[in-house]
Structure formats: structure tokens, C-alpha cells
Short mmCIF file of C-alpha atoms and ligand atoms in Angstrom, two decimals:
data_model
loop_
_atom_site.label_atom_id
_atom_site.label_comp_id
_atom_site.label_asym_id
_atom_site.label_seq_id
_atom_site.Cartn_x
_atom_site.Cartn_y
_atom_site.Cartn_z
CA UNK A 1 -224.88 3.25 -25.17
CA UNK A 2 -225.27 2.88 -29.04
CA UNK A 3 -224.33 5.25 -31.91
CA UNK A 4 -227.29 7.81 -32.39
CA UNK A 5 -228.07 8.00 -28.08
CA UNK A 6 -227.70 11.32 -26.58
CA UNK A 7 -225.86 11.58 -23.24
CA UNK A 8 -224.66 14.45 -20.52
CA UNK A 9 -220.97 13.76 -18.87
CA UNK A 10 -220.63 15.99 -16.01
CA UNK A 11 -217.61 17.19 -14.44
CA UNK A 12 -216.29 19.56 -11.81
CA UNK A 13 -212.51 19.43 -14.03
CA UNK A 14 -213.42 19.38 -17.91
CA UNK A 15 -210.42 19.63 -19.77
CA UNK A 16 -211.08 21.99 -22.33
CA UNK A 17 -208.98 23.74 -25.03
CA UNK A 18 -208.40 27.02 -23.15
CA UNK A 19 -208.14 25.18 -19.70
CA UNK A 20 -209.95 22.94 -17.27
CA UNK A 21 -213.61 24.12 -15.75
CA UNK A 22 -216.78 22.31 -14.22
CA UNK A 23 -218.96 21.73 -17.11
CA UNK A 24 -221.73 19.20 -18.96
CA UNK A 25 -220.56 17.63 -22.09
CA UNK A 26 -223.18 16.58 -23.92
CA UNK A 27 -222.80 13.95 -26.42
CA UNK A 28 -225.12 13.00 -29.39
CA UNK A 29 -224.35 10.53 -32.32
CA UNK A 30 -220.73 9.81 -31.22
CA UNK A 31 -219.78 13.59 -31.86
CA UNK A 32 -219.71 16.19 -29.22
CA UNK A 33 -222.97 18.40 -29.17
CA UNK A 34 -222.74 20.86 -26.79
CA UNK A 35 -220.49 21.92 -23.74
CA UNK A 36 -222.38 23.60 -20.95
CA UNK A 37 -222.34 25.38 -17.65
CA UNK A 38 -222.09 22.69 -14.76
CA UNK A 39 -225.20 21.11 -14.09
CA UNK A 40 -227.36 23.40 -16.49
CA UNK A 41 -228.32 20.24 -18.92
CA UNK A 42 -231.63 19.05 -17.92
CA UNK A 43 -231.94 15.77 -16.57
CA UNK A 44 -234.81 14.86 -18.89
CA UNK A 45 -234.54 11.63 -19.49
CA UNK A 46 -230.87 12.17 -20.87
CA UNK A 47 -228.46 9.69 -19.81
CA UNK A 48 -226.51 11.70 -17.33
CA UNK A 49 -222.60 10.26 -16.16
CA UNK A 50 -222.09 12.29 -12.79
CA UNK A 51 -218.02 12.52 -12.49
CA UNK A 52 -217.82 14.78 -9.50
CA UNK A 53 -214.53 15.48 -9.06
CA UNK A 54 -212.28 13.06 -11.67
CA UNK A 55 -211.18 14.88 -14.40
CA UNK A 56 -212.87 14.44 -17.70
CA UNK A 57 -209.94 14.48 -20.78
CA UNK A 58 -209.95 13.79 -24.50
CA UNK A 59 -209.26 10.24 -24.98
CA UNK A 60 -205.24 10.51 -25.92
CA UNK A 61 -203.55 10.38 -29.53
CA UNK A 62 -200.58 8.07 -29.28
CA UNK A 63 -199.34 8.38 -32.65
CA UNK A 64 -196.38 6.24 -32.44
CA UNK A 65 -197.35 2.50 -31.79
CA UNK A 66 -195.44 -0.33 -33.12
CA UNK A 67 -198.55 -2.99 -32.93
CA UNK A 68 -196.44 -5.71 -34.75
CA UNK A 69 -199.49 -7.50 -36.29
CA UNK A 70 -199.80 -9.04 -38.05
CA UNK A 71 -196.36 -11.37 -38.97
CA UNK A 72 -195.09 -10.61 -35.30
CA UNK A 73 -198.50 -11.00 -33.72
CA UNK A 74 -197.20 -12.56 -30.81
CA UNK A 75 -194.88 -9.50 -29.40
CA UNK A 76 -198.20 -7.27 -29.52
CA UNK A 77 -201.36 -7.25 -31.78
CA UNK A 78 -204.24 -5.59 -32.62
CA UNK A 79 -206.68 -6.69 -30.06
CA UNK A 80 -204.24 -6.35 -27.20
CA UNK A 81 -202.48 -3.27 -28.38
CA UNK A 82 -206.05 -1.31 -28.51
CA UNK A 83 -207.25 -2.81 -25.21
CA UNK A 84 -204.06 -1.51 -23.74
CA UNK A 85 -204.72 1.64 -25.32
CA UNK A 86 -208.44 1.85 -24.00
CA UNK A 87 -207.54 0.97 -20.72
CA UNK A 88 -204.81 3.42 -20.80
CA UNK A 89 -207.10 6.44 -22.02
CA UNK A 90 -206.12 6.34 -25.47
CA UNK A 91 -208.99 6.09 -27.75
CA UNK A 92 -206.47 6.73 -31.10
CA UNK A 93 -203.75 4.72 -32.39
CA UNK A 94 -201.67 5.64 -35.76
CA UNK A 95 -199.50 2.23 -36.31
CA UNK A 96 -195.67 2.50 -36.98
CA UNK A 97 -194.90 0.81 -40.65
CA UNK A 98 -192.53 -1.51 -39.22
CA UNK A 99 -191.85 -4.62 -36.81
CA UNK A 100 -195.31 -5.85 -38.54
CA UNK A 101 -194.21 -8.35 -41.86
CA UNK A 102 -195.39 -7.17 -44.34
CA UNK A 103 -194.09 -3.58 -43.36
CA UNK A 104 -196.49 -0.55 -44.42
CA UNK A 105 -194.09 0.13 -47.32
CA UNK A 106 -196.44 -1.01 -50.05
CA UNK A 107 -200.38 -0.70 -50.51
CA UNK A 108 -200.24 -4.91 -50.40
CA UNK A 109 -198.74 -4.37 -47.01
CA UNK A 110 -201.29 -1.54 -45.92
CA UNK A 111 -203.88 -3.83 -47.11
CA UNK A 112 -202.69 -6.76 -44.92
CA UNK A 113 -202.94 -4.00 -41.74
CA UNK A 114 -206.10 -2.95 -42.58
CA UNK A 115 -207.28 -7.04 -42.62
CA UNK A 116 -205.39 -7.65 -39.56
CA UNK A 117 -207.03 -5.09 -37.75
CA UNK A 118 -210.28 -5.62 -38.38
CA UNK A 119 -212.84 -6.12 -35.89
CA UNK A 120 -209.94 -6.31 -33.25
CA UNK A 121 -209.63 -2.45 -32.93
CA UNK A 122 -211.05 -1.49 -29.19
CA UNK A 123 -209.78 2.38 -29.94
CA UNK A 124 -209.60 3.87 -33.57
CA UNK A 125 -206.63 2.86 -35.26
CA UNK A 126 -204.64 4.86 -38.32
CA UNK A 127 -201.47 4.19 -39.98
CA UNK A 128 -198.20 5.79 -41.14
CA UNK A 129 -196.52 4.57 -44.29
CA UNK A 130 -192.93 3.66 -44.58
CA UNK A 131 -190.24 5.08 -46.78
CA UNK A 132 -187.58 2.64 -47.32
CA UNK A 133 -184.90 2.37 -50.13
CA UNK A 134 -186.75 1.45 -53.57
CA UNK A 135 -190.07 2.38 -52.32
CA UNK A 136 -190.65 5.89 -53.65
CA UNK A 137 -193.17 5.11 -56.37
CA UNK A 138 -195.22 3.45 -53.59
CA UNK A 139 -195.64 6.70 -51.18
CA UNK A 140 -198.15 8.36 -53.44
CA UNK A 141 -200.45 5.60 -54.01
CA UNK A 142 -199.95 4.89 -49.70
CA UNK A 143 -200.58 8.70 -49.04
CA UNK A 144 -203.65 8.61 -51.71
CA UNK A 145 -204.78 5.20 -49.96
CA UNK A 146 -205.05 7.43 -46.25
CA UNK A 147 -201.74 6.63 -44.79
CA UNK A 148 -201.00 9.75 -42.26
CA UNK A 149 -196.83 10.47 -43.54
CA UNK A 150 -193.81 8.09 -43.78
CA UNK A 151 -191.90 7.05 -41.46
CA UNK A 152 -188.16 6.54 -42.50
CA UNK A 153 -185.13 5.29 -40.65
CA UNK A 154 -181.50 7.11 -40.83
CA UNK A 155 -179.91 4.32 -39.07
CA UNK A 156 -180.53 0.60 -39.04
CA UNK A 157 -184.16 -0.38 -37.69
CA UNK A 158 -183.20 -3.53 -35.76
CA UNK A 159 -185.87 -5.63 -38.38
CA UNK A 160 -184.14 -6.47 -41.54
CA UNK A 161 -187.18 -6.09 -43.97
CA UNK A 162 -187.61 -2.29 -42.85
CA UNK A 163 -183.91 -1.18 -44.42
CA UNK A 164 -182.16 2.38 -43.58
CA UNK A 165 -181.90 5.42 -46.12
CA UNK A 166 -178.83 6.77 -47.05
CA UNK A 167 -178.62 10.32 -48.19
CA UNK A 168 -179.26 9.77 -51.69
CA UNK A 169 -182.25 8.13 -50.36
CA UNK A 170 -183.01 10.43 -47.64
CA UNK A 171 -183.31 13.08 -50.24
CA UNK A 172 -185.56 11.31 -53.12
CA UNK A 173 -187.55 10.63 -50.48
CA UNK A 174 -187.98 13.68 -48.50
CA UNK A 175 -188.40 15.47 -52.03
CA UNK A 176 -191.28 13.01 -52.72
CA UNK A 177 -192.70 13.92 -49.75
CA UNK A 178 -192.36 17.87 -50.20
CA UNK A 179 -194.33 17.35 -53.54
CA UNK A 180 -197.54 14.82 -51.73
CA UNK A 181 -197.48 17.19 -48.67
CA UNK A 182 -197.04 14.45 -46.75
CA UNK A 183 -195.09 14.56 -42.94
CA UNK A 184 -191.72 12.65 -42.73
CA UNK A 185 -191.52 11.15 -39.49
CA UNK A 186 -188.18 10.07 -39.05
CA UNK A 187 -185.56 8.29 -36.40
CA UNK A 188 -182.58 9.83 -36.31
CA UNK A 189 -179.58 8.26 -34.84
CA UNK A 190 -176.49 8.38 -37.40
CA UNK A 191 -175.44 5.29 -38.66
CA UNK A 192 -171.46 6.34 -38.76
CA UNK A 193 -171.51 7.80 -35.01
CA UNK A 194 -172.88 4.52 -33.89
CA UNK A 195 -170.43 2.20 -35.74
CA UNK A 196 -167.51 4.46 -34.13
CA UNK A 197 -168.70 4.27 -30.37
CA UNK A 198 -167.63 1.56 -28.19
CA UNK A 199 -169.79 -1.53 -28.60
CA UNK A 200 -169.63 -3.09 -24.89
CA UNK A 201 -171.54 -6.03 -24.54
CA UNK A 202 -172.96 -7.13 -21.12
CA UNK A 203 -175.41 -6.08 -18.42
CA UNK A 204 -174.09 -2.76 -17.29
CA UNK A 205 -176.77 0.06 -18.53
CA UNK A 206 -173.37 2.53 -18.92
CA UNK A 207 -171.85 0.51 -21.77
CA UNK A 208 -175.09 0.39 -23.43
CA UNK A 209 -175.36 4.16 -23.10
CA UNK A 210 -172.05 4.54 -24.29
CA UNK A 211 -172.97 2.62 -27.56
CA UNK A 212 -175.78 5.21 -28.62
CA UNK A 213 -174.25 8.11 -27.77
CA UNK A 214 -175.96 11.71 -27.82
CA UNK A 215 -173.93 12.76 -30.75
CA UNK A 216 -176.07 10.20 -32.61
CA UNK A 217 -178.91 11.70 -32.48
CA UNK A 218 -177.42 15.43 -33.07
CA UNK A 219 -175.60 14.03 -36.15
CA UNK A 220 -178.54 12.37 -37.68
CA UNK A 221 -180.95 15.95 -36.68
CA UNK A 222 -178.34 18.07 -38.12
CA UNK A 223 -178.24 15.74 -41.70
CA UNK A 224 -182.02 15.54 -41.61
CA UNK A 225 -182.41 19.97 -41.34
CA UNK A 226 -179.98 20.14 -44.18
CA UNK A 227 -182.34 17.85 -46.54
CA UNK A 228 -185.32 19.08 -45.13
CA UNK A 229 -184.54 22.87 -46.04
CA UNK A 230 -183.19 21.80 -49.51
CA UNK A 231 -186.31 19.87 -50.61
CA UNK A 232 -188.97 21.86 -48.43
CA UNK A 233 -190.46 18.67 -46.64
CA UNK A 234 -192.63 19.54 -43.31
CA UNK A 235 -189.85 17.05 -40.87
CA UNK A 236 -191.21 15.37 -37.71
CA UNK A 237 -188.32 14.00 -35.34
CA UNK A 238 -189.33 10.97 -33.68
CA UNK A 239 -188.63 10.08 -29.99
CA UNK A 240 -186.16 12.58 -29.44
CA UNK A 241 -183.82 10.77 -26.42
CA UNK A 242 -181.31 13.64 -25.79
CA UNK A 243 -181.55 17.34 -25.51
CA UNK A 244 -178.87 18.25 -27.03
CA UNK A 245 -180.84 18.22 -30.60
CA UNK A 246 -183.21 20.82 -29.21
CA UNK A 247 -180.73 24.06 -30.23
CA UNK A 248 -180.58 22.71 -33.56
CA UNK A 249 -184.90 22.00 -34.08
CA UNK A 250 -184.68 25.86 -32.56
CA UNK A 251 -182.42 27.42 -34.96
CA UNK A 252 -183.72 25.48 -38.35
CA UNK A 253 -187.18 26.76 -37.54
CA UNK A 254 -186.35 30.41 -37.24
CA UNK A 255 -184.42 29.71 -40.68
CA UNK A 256 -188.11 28.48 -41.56
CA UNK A 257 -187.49 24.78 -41.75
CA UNK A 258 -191.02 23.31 -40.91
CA UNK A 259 -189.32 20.88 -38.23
CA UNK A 260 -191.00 19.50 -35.07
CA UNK A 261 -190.19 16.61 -32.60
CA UNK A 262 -191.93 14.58 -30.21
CA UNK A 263 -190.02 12.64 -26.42
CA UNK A 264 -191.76 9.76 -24.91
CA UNK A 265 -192.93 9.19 -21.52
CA UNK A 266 -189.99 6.69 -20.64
CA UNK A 267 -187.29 9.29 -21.65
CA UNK A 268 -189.25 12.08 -18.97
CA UNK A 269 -190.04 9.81 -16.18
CA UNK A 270 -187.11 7.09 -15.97
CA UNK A 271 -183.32 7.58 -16.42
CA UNK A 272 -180.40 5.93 -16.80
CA UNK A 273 -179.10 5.88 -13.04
CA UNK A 274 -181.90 3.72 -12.56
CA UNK A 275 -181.52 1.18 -14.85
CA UNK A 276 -180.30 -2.18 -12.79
CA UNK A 277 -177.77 -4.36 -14.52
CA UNK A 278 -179.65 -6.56 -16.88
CA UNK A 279 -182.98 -4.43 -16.95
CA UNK A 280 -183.18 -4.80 -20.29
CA UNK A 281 -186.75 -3.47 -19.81
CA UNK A 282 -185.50 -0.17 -20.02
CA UNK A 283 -184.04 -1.07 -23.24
CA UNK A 284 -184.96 1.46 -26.26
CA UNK A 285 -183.00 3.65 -29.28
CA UNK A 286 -182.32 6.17 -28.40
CA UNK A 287 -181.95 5.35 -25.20
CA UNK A 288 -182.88 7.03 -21.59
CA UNK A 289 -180.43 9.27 -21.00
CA UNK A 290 -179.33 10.55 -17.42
CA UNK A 291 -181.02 12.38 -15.01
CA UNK A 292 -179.50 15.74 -16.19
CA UNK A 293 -180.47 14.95 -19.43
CA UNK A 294 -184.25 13.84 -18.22
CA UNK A 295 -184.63 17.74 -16.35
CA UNK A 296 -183.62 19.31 -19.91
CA UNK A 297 -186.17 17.47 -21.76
CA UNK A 298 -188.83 18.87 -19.63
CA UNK A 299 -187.37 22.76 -19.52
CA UNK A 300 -188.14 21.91 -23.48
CA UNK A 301 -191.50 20.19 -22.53
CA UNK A 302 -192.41 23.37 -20.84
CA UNK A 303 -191.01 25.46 -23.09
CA UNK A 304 -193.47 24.20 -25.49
CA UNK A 305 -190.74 22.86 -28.13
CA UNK A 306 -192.27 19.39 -28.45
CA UNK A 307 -195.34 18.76 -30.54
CA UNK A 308 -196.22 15.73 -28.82
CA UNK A 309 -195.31 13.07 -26.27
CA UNK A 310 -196.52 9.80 -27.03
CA UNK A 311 -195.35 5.93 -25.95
CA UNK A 312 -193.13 4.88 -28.66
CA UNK A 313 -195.07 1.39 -27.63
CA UNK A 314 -192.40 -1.21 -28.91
CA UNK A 315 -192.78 -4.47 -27.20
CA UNK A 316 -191.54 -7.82 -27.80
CA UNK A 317 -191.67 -11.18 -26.49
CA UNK A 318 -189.67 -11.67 -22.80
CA UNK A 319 -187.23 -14.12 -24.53
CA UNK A 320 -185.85 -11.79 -26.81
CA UNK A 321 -185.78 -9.09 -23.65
CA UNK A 322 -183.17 -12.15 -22.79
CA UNK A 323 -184.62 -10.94 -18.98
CA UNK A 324 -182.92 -12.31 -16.14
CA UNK A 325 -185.86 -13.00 -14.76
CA UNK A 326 -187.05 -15.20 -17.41
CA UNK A 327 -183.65 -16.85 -17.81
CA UNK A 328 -182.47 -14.66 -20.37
CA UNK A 329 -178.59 -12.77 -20.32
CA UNK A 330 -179.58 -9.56 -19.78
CA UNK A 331 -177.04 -8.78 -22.76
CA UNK A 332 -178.54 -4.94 -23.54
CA UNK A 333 -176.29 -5.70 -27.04
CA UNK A 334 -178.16 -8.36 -27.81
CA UNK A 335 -182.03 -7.45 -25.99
CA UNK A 336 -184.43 -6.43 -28.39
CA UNK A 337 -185.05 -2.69 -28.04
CA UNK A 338 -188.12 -0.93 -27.70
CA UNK A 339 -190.24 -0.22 -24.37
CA UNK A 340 -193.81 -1.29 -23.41
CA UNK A 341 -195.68 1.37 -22.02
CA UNK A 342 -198.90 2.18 -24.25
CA UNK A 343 -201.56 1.50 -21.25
CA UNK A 344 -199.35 3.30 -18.72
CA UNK A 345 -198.12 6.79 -20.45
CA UNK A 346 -201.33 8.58 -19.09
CA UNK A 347 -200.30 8.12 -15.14
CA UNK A 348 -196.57 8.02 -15.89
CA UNK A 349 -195.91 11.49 -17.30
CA UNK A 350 -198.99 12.93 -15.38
CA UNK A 351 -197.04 11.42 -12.43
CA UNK A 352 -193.94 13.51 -13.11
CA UNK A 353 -195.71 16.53 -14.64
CA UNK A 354 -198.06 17.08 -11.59
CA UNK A 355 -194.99 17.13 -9.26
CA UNK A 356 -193.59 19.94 -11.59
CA UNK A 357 -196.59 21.79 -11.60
CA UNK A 358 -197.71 20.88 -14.43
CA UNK A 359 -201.63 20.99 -15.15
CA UNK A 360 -203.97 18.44 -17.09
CA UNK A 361 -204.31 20.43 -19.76
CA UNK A 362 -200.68 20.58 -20.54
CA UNK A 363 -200.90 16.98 -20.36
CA UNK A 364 -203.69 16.65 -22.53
CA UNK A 365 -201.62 19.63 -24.66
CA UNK A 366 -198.65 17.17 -25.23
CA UNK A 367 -200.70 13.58 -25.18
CA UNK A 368 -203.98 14.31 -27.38
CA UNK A 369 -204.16 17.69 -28.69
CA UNK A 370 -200.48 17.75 -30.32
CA UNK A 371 -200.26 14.32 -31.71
CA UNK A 372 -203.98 14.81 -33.47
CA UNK A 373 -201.98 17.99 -34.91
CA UNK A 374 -199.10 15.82 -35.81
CA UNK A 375 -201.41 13.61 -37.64
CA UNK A 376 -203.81 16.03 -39.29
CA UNK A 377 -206.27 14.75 -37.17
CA UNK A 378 -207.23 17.61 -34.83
CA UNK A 379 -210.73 18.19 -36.99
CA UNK A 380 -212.25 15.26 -35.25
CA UNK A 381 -209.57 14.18 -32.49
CA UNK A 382 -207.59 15.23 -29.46
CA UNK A 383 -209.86 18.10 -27.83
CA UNK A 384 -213.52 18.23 -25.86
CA UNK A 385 -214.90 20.81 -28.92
CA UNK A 386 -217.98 20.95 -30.07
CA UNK A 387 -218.54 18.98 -33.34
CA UNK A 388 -215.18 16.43 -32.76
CA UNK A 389 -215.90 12.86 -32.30
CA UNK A 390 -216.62 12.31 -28.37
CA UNK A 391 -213.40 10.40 -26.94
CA UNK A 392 -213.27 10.76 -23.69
CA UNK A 393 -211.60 9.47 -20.88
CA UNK A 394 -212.80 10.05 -17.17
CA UNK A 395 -209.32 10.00 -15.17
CA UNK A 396 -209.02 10.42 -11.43
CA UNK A 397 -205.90 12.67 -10.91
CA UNK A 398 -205.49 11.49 -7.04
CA UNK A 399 -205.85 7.94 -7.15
CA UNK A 400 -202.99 5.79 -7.94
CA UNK A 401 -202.01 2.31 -8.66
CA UNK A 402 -199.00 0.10 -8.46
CA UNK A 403 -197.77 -1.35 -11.93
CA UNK A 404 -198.34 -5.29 -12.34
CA UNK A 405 -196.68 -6.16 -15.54
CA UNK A 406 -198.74 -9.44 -15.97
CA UNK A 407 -202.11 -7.55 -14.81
CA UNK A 408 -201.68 -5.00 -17.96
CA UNK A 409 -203.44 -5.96 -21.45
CA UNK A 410 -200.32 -5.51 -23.16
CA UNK A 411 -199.57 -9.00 -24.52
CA UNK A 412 -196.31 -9.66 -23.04
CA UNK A 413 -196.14 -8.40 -19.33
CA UNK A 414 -192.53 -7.16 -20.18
CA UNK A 415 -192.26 -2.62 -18.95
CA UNK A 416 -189.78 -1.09 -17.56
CA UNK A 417 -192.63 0.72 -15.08
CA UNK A 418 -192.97 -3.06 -13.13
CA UNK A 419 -193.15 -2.25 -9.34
CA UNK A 420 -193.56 1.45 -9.69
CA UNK A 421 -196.47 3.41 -7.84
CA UNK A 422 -198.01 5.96 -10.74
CA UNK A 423 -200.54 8.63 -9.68
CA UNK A 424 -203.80 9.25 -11.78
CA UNK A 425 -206.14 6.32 -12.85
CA UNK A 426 -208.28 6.02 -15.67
CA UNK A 427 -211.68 5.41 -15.14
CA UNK A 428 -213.80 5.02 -17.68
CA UNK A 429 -213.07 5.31 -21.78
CA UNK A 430 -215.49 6.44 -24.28
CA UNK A 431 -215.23 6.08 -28.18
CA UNK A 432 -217.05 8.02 -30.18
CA UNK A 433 -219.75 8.41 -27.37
CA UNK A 434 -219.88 4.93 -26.20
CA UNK A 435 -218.05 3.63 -23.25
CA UNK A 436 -215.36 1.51 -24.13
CA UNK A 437 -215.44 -2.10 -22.16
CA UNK A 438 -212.08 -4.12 -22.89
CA UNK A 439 -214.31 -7.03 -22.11
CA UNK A 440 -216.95 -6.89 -24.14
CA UNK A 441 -216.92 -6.13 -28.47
CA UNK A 442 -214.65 -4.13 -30.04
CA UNK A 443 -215.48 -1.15 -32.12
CA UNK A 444 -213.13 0.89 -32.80
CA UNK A 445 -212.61 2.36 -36.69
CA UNK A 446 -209.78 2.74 -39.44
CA UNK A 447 -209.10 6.06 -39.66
CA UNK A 448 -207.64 7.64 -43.16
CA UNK A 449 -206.02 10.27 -43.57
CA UNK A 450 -208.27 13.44 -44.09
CA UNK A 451 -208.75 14.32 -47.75
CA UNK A 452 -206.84 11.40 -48.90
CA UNK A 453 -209.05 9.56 -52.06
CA UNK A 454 -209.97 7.20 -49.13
CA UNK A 455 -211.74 9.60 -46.81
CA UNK A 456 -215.69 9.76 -46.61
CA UNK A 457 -216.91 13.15 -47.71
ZN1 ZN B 1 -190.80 3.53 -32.63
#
């Protein structure tokens, strides 16, 4: 269906902002037109997608994907990434600044995004900007240019040309970013904690645990609070692993520090009892915690403390996985970390959350609707509304699937979901209106930043 068409997608479980209903979406020029009583749209001609009983979602908002391209085009890229996404039900991707050379630290390296992305984008794609040590006169011209926030790093990033802050660094920038208005996204693991815990080399999933331990991450949260509430920047703590930061994001904000935080589907669904030696797989910092750990991140979940959950997509080649299975060590000191899961975070945490009696629409609450927030995107993204771009996603909530590594479009067929049965299958993916065919030409858009210079009117 091109732009400009007019279309009715019917459904016996639309996910809508206050809940899920039967209703008729009706779609004209890409944007959502109307939302009607089921089966009350005429049939006049009308192109009219009959859903029955699969649920029809907002396409998700995954606002933390590492698509590497270019410079490291072959652990993910543009084209693959946003297939993975489509196929996955995400019709928006915001870009992490980093594992990509050039980083988005500079408007030379946002430029050389923006090329690499062109005409390979199958969902809409956005970027954050990075704040790195001597980059602070480069955030306003990046913010200006459409970037969403900065993403900054308290401990080393595991890629050399994306360096660490130190406080004095942490500060400037965080000030810098109090005075644009612009979110700083950060990871927070403490530098000093890690150097001090045992570093235990070898296949056993407990030594690697023991090497980023919780008190990490509560270390780096607490530092990050204290320069957030001196220089008034809005704070945004990424991939929160371990629970025990939660009391602290609850007391800053009833001190009025504007502090949210986001978990991952790997950190709710998998956990570190599970992890065979050598699974490097399951690799990622912070990393999946235990199971005790796993049921406190969803009491928080449902407690509505976390502004989003989104992939944390961070793939890399097998080799430097050093998988057994592809002759590699299975070292977890040495693996690359970061976890593949962009096409597969849909069915994964829907998995878990349906069996906790959870509903769609919290899913859609945590997976579109709160990362659109996050990204000042929720004027055209992340809920069926009238007026905001139609991305859609028809997803049967009973079907299910077995995960195929090498059938996925990621580009490396490394996740740490291989061999598991996941409940809930996306059907069909529309962008902006038009369904979405992995197959055929790509069309997604480079999204800006709303009211940045670079924005359309
Ligand atoms: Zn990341």
C-alpha cells in the first residue's frame, strides 16, 4: 500500500492507550485517522486487514540499539539490524553512539550514520549522541543537528575510541546537558568497584558474575544522583542489571532528581543459573543476575519504576563470542559482551509477562509507549492515537515459535535465546501505514529529534 492510501485494520484486541478493545483502525497517509467501534468502518472500497483475534500493537520503540555500522558493519548493520527490528515488531530504532567507528561523538561522525543508513533503514531509525572526554563543545551542535540525548559511559566501554568520563567529566558534561535540555543516558557500572573484584578468567558464568558485581552498578547510580541533582540534568539509567539500584532511583526522585531507568528483556527472562559453562551468549555488562535478582526486577517492572524495557541489541561476530561451538574458549573474560536479541524482545518478555499476568498493554506500556517518552518521541510514536504515524504490528499472543539463531535476520546468528520456545508471534509490520516486507525495499526514515534546527515544521 503506498503513502497517501487509506486503509481499515480490524481487530477483536486493539491495544490502545487506556487498554485493549475490538476496534477498526483506520489509516490514511501513513498517520492514524480514526479509531472506531469494531466493524463500524464501511467496507467501501477501503482496503480492509481482518485480524480476528491477533492482537493489533504499536510497532515497538527500542531505543537502545548498538547497530555497529558503519566501521563494524560486519557484527550488525543497518539493513540487517532494521529487518531484525521489522520482523521483530519494532518499527523504531534510536542507534547507540558507539561500537560504530566513527562514534556519534562529533557531527562528522553523525553525518557518516546518517550516510550509512541510508536507504538500508526497513523501520525508522534515530540516533543518540555520545558524550565522551573532550567532546563537550560538540553536544550542542549534535543536539541542534536532531540527536535524541548523549549517551556517556562511567566505566570503560569495551571499544577504545568511545573513552569513559571521570567525574570532572561526568559533571561538565551533565551541566552541558542541564543547559541544551538534553537526556543523559548513561551506563553505570563504577570503574573502581570493578578493578577491586576478583577477575576470574574461564568458562564458569559464577566467576564472571563475580567480576561485575552488584555494587557496581549501585556505586556508579549513587555517583551519577549526586551530579545529576548538583547540575539539574534530566538522568536516564541505562540497562539497569541489578535491583539493588532501584531504592536509590526511588529516593533521588522524591528529592526531585529527574532520574529514570530502563532493564532489558535478557535481564527479565534469563538468569544466571542458567548460563552453561562457556555460553558466552549470555554474555553482557551488567550482567544477568540470579534468579532472585530476575523476580525483583519485575516487582519494579510492575511497580511501574522503569520507563522502558528495550533490547540493549549488542551483537558481534561468533569469533569474538570465542563460542565453543564455533571453536572459540568460551573465556567470558575475554568474549565480547553484549547480547543479540533485537528481533526476539517482543515474544521473550511477553513470554514471561503473560505467565505473570501481565497484559499487552503493559507490554506495549514498557516496549513502545515508554521508550517514545524516553526519546521525546511519543507525538508521533509508540501508541495507536489518532494523528501518530501508523506503526503497527499485528502479533498473535498464542502462537509460538522455537528460536533458530541462523533463521533470525540478525547478521550473526549468535543469542543467548537459541533453542528456547517463546510464545507470541509477530505477524505482520506496518510503517507509517504500509506493511513492512523484509524482502522487498526498504523505507524506513531518519528521525530527528523534535524541535531540534533539523526537524520539518
Ligand atoms: Zn548498550
Amino acid at each position: 500500500m503506498p503513502l497517501g492510501d487509506t486503509a481499515v485494520i480490524r481487530s477483536r484486541r486493539v491495544v490502545l492507550p487506556d487498554g485493549e478493545r475490538p476496534a477498526d483502525v483506520l489509516v490514511q497517509e501513513g498517520r492514524i485517522a480514526r479509531i472506531a467501534a469494531y466493524g463500524s468502518l464501511p467496507d467501501d472500497g477501503t482496503r480492509l486487514t481482518e485480524l480476528g483475534s491477533t492482537a493489533l500493537l504499536p510497532g515497538l520503540v527500542d531505543t537502545h540499539v548498538h547497530v555497529n555500522e558503519p566501521g563494524r558493519t560486519a557484527w550488525e548493520g543497518f539493513a540487517t539490524a532494521t529487518r531484525a527490528a521489522a520482523a521483530g515488531g519494532v518499527t523504531t530504532v534510536v542507534d547507540m553512539p558507539l561500537n560504530s567507528v566513527p562514534p556519534t561523538t562529533t557531527l562528522a561522525g553523525l553525518e557518516a550514520k546518517r550516510k550509512a543508513a541510508e536507504g538500508r533503514a526497513w523501520v525508522d531509525v534515530g540516533f543518540w549522541g555520545g558524550a565522551v572526554p573532550g567532546n563537550l563543545a560538540d553536544l550542542e551542535p549534535l543536539y541542534r543537528a536532531g540527536v535524541f540525548g548523549f549517551k556517556s559511559f562511567l566505566a570503560p566501554s569495551g571499544v577504545d575510541e568511545f573513552p569513559h568520563l571521570e567525574a570532572d567529566g561526568l559533571e561538565a558534561a551533565l551541566a552541558e546537558q542541564a543547559r541544551l535540555g538534553a537526556p543523559a543516558i548513561v551506563h553505570a557500572e563504577d570503574p573502581a568497584v570493578l578493578a577491586a573484584a576478583p577477575q576470574q578468567p574461564g568458562v564458569h558464568y559464577r566467576d564472571f558474575l563475580a567480576s561485575r558485581p552488584a555494587g557496581a552498578e549501585t556505586a556508579a547510580v549513587a555517583r551519577l544522583l549526586e551530579a545529576a541533582r548538583r547540575t539539574g540534568a534530566r538522568v536516564h539509567v541505562l540497562h539497569v542489571s541489578s535491583a539493588t539500584v532501584l531504592p536509590l532511583l526511588r529516593r533521588a526522585r522524591t528529592e526531585g532528581v529527574e532520574v529514570t531507568a530502563e532493564t532489558c528483556p535478557h535481564y527479565l527472562t534469563l538468569a544466571a543459573e542458567q548460563v552453561p559453562d562457556g555460553g558466552t551468549a549470555f554474555k553482557c555488562c551488567p550482567p544477568i543476575r540470579d534468579e532472585a535478582n530476575r523476580e525483583a526486577l519485575w516487582t519494579a517492572l510492575a511497580a511501574g519504576e522503569f520507563a522502558a524495557v528495550v533490547s540493549d541489541h549488542s551483537p558481534s561476530t561468533p569469533d569474538l563470542k570465542l563460542l565453543p561451538a564455533h571453536g572459540g574458549s568460551g573465556d567470558f573474560a575475554a568474549a565480547w559482551g553484549g547480547i543479540a536479541s533485537l528481533q526476539l524482545g517482543l515474544p521473550a518478555v511477553w513470554t514471561e509477562a503473560r505467565r505473570r499476568g501481565h497484559t499487552l498493554a503493559d507490554v506495549v506500556g514498557w516496549m513502545s509507549a515508554g521508550p517514545a517518552r524516553l526519546a521525546g518521541l511519543d507525538g508521533r510514536k509508540g501508541a495507536i492515537e489518532v494523528g501518530r504515524d501508523a506503526d503497527l504490528v499485528a502479533f498473535d499472543p498464542d502462537g509460538g515459535f522455537a528460536v533458530r539463531a541462523a533463521e533470525l535476520h540478525h547478521r550473526n546468528p549468535v543469542t543467548p535465546y537459541a533453542g528456547r520456545t517463546l510464545t507470541g508471534v509477530v505477524r505482520t509490520t506496518w510503517l507509517r501505514g504500509r506493511v513492512v516486507d523484509v524482502a522487498g525495499d526498504p523505507f524506513g526514515a531518519q528521525l530527528v529529534r523534535p524541535g531540534s534546527a533539523a526537524s520539518a515544521p
